[in-house]
DNA sequence: GCCAACGTTGGC
DNA sequence: GCCAACGTTGGC
């Protein structure tokens, strides 16, 4: 570690392939998807949480961090996806109730996701708060997503590993329809 | 700046 | 448990 701390890196959003998700018209709502392993924190856990709300902490990937820090805005709607499940599925809808702020778990040396390179003055990692809105009537499983032509470009399937990904409005509507759910 | 080694995510 | 995809690290 160099004594002079480097500022957190950020994507050149203007040129990046995700540029469009960081800009919006006044009042425009954007859509996202977050992944969680149900054994760790399921959508039912979120529904049972105080105010049905949790901070989405411990994300340690810079691409996902950029979405959390700069992309997600209050009122944006978010699919809740169960990864490492059988089958992995989109199971619920939540919404952003607090915009990007430093992930305090990175500052805690006792925490599993402690990052000594992140400190409160120049935080590396960010999180948002999400609140459960509704459980899907029928979960939409990954094989069904892959089989649906309208979802062939979904970031969820095109880009692996990212625990926070954008969803287009058309994809949002398609998944909601497949789930038999109206908000 | 290149790139090989390594670690992580997450599907299967 | 295996492995593909890909981000990060560090040697050079």
CSV table of C-alpha atoms (C1' of nucleotides) in Angstrom, one decimal:
chain,number,residue,atom,x,y,z
A,1,UNK,CA,0.0,0.0,0.0
A,2,UNK,CA,1.4,3.4,-0.9
A,3,UNK,CA,1.3,6.0,1.9
A,4,UNK,CA,-0.7,8.4,-0.3
A,5,UNK,CA,-4.0,6.8,-0.8
A,6,UNK,CA,-5.4,6.6,-4.2
A,7,UNK,CA,-8.9,7.9,-4.8
A,8,UNK,CA,-11.4,5.2,-5.6
A,9,UNK,CA,-11.4,4.3,-9.3
A,10,UNK,CA,-14.5,4.8,-11.3
A,11,UNK,CA,-15.6,3.9,-14.8
A,12,UNK,CA,-15.5,6.3,-17.6
A,13,UNK,CA,-19.2,6.3,-17.7
A,14,UNK,CA,-19.5,8.4,-20.8
A,15,UNK,CA,-17.7,5.7,-22.9
A,16,UNK,CA,-18.5,2.6,-20.9
A,17,UNK,CA,-20.9,0.0,-22.0
A,18,UNK,CA,-23.2,0.9,-19.1
A,19,UNK,CA,-23.1,4.6,-19.8
A,20,UNK,CA,-26.9,4.7,-20.4
A,21,UNK,CA,-27.8,3.4,-17.0
A,22,UNK,CA,-26.1,6.3,-15.3
A,23,UNK,CA,-28.1,9.0,-17.0
A,24,UNK,CA,-31.8,9.6,-17.0
A,25,UNK,CA,-34.5,12.1,-17.9
A,26,UNK,CA,-36.0,14.1,-15.1
A,27,UNK,CA,-38.3,11.8,-13.2
A,28,UNK,CA,-37.3,8.7,-15.2
A,29,UNK,CA,-37.4,5.5,-13.2
A,30,UNK,CA,-34.7,2.9,-13.8
A,31,UNK,CA,-34.8,-0.9,-13.1
A,32,UNK,CA,-32.2,-3.2,-11.5
A,33,UNK,CA,-31.6,-6.7,-10.3
A,34,UNK,CA,-29.8,-7.7,-7.2
A,35,UNK,CA,-28.6,-11.2,-6.3
A,36,UNK,CA,-28.6,-12.9,-3.0
A,37,UNK,CA,-28.2,-16.5,-2.0
A,38,UNK,CA,-31.4,-17.5,-0.2
A,39,UNK,CA,-29.5,-19.4,2.4
A,40,UNK,CA,-27.8,-16.2,3.4
A,41,UNK,CA,-30.5,-13.6,3.0
A,42,UNK,CA,-33.7,-14.5,1.1
A,43,UNK,CA,-36.6,-12.4,-0.1
A,44,UNK,CA,-38.6,-13.7,2.9
A,45,UNK,CA,-35.9,-12.5,5.1
A,46,UNK,CA,-36.3,-9.0,3.6
A,47,UNK,CA,-40.0,-9.2,4.1
A,48,UNK,CA,-39.4,-10.1,7.7
A,49,UNK,CA,-36.9,-7.3,8.3
A,50,UNK,CA,-37.8,-4.1,10.1
A,51,UNK,CA,-39.6,-1.8,7.7
A,52,UNK,CA,-39.0,-4.6,5.1
A,53,UNK,CA,-35.8,-2.8,4.5
A,54,UNK,CA,-32.1,-3.7,4.5
A,55,UNK,CA,-28.8,-2.1,3.5
A,56,UNK,CA,-27.4,-3.9,0.5
A,57,UNK,CA,-23.9,-4.3,1.9
A,58,UNK,CA,-20.8,-6.3,1.2
A,59,UNK,CA,-20.7,-5.8,-2.5
A,60,UNK,CA,-16.9,-6.0,-3.4
A,61,UNK,CA,-17.0,-5.7,-7.2
A,62,UNK,CA,-16.2,-2.3,-8.8
A,63,UNK,CA,-18.8,-2.6,-11.6
A,64,UNK,CA,-21.6,-3.5,-9.1
A,65,UNK,CA,-20.3,-0.7,-6.8
A,66,UNK,CA,-20.7,1.8,-9.6
A,67,UNK,CA,-24.3,0.9,-10.0
A,68,UNK,CA,-24.9,1.1,-6.2
A,69,UNK,CA,-23.0,4.4,-5.8
A,70,UNK,CA,-24.0,6.3,-9.0
A,71,UNK,CA,-26.7,4.4,-10.8
A,72,UNK,CA,-29.5,3.5,-8.4
A,73,UNK,CA,-31.8,6.3,-7.4
A,74,UNK,CA,-34.6,6.5,-4.8
A,75,UNK,CA,-37.8,5.0,-6.2
A,76,UNK,CA,-36.0,2.8,-8.7
A,77,UNK,CA,-37.5,-0.7,-8.8
A,78,UNK,CA,-35.3,-3.8,-8.3
A,79,UNK,CA,-35.8,-7.5,-8.9
A,80,UNK,CA,-34.7,-9.7,-6.1
A,81,UNK,CA,-32.9,-12.8,-7.5
A,82,UNK,CA,-32.0,-15.9,-5.6
A,83,UNK,CA,-28.6,-17.2,-6.8
A,84,UNK,CA,-27.2,-20.6,-6.1
A,85,UNK,CA,-30.7,-21.9,-5.7
A,86,UNK,CA,-32.6,-24.7,-7.3
A,87,UNK,CA,-33.5,-23.2,-9.6
A,88,UNK,CA,-32.0,-19.8,-9.3
A,89,UNK,CA,-35.0,-17.4,-9.8
A,90,UNK,CA,-36.3,-13.9,-9.7
A,91,UNK,CA,-38.6,-14.1,-6.6
A,92,UNK,CA,-39.5,-10.6,-5.6
A,93,UNK,CA,-39.6,-6.8,-6.2
A,94,UNK,CA,-38.1,-4.2,-4.0
A,95,UNK,CA,-37.3,-0.6,-4.3
A,96,UNK,CA,-34.5,1.8,-3.6
A,97,UNK,CA,-35.3,3.8,-0.5
A,98,UNK,CA,-31.8,5.3,0.2
A,99,UNK,CA,-29.2,6.1,-2.5
A,100,UNK,CA,-25.6,5.2,-2.5
A,101,UNK,CA,-23.7,5.7,0.8
A,102,UNK,CA,-20.4,4.2,2.1
A,103,UNK,CA,-20.5,0.5,3.0
A,104,UNK,CA,-19.5,0.6,6.7
A,105,UNK,CA,-18.8,-3.2,6.7
A,106,UNK,CA,-15.6,-2.4,4.7
A,107,UNK,CA,-14.3,-0.4,7.7
A,108,UNK,CA,-14.8,-3.1,10.3
A,109,UNK,CA,-11.7,-5.3,10.7
A,110,UNK,CA,-13.9,-8.0,12.3
A,111,UNK,CA,-16.2,-8.2,9.3
A,112,UNK,CA,-15.8,-10.9,6.6
A,113,UNK,CA,-15.7,-8.2,3.9
A,114,UNK,CA,-13.4,-5.8,5.7
A,115,UNK,CA,-11.2,-3.9,3.2
A,116,UNK,CA,-8.2,-2.1,4.7
A,117,UNK,CA,-8.0,0.0,1.6
A,118,UNK,CA,-11.4,1.6,2.2
A,119,UNK,CA,-11.8,4.2,4.9
A,120,UNK,CA,-14.6,6.6,5.8
A,121,UNK,CA,-12.8,9.6,4.2
A,122,UNK,CA,-12.3,7.9,0.9
A,123,UNK,CA,-14.6,4.9,0.8
A,124,UNK,CA,-14.2,2.4,-1.9
A,125,UNK,CA,-17.4,0.5,-1.4
A,126,UNK,CA,-21.0,1.7,-1.4
A,127,UNK,CA,-24.4,0.4,-0.7
A,128,UNK,CA,-28.1,1.4,-1.0
A,129,UNK,CA,-31.1,0.6,1.1
A,130,UNK,CA,-33.8,-1.5,-0.5
A,131,UNK,CA,-37.3,-2.2,0.8
A,132,UNK,CA,-39.5,-5.1,-0.2
A,133,UNK,CA,-42.4,-4.3,-2.4
A,134,UNK,CA,-44.0,-7.6,-3.4
A,135,UNK,CA,-43.2,-11.2,-3.7
A,136,UNK,CA,-43.7,-12.5,-7.3
A,137,UNK,CA,-46.9,-14.7,-7.7
A,138,UNK,CA,-44.7,-17.2,-9.6
A,139,UNK,CA,-41.0,-17.0,-9.4
A,140,UNK,CA,-39.3,-16.6,-12.8
A,141,UNK,CA,-36.5,-19.2,-13.0
A,142,UNK,CA,-33.2,-18.8,-14.9
A,143,UNK,CA,-34.0,-21.5,-17.5
A,144,UNK,CA,-37.2,-19.7,-18.3
A,145,UNK,CA,-35.4,-16.4,-18.6
A,146,UNK,CA,-32.9,-18.0,-21.0
A,147,UNK,CA,-35.7,-19.5,-23.0
A,148,UNK,CA,-37.5,-16.2,-23.5
A,149,UNK,CA,-36.3,-14.4,-26.6
A,150,UNK,CA,-37.3,-11.0,-25.2
A,151,UNK,CA,-34.9,-11.6,-22.4
A,152,UNK,CA,-31.9,-12.7,-24.5
A,153,UNK,CA,-30.0,-9.5,-23.9
A,154,UNK,CA,-30.6,-9.4,-20.1
A,155,UNK,CA,-27.5,-8.4,-18.3
A,156,UNK,CA,-28.3,-11.1,-15.8
A,157,UNK,CA,-27.6,-13.8,-18.5
A,158,UNK,CA,-25.2,-11.8,-20.6
A,159,UNK,CA,-22.9,-10.8,-17.8
A,160,UNK,CA,-22.2,-13.4,-15.1
A,161,UNK,CA,-21.0,-12.8,-11.6
A,162,UNK,CA,-22.2,-9.2,-11.2
A,163,UNK,CA,-24.4,-9.1,-8.1
A,164,UNK,CA,-26.1,-5.9,-9.2
A,165,UNK,CA,-27.1,-5.4,-12.8
A,166,UNK,CA,-29.3,-3.1,-14.8
A,167,UNK,CA,-32.7,-4.2,-16.2
A,168,UNK,CA,-34.4,-2.5,-19.1
A,169,UNK,CA,-38.0,-1.3,-18.9
A,170,UNK,CA,-39.0,-3.9,-21.6
A,171,UNK,CA,-37.2,-6.7,-19.7
A,172,UNK,CA,-38.9,-5.5,-16.5
A,173,UNK,CA,-42.3,-5.7,-18.0
A,174,UNK,CA,-41.6,-9.1,-19.6
A,175,UNK,CA,-40.4,-10.7,-16.3
A,176,UNK,CA,-43.3,-9.2,-14.4
A,177,UNK,CA,-45.8,-10.6,-17.0
A,178,UNK,CA,-44.1,-14.1,-16.8
A,179,UNK,CA,-44.5,-14.0,-13.0
A,180,UNK,CA,-48.2,-13.3,-13.2
A,181,UNK,CA,-47.6,-10.3,-11.0
A,182,UNK,CA,-49.0,-6.8,-11.1
A,183,UNK,CA,-47.6,-4.1,-8.8
B,1,DG,C1',1.9,-1.8,-20.2
B,2,DC,C1',1.6,-6.8,-20.8
B,3,DC,C1',0.1,-11.0,-19.1
B,4,DA,C1',0.1,-15.1,-16.1
B,5,DA,C1',-1.5,-16.5,-11.8
B,6,DC,C1',-5.0,-16.3,-8.7
B,7,DG,C1',-9.6,-15.5,-6.5
B,8,DT,C1',-14.5,-15.1,-6.8
B,9,DT,C1',-19.1,-15.7,-8.6
B,10,DG,C1',-22.5,-18.6,-9.8
B,11,DG,C1',-24.4,-22.0,-13.2
B,12,DC,C1',-24.6,-26.7,-13.9
C,1,DG,C1',-17.4,-30.6,-7.4
C,2,DC,C1',-16.2,-28.7,-11.7
C,3,DC,C1',-15.4,-25.0,-14.5
C,4,DA,C1',-16.2,-20.7,-17.4
C,5,DA,C1',-16.0,-15.9,-17.1
C,6,DC,C1',-13.7,-12.2,-15.7
C,7,DG,C1',-11.7,-8.8,-12.2
C,8,DT,C1',-7.4,-8.1,-9.6
C,9,DT,C1',-2.6,-8.6,-8.5
C,10,DG,C1',2.1,-8.5,-9.2
C,11,DG,C1',6.4,-9.7,-11.8
C,12,DC,C1',8.8,-8.1,-15.5
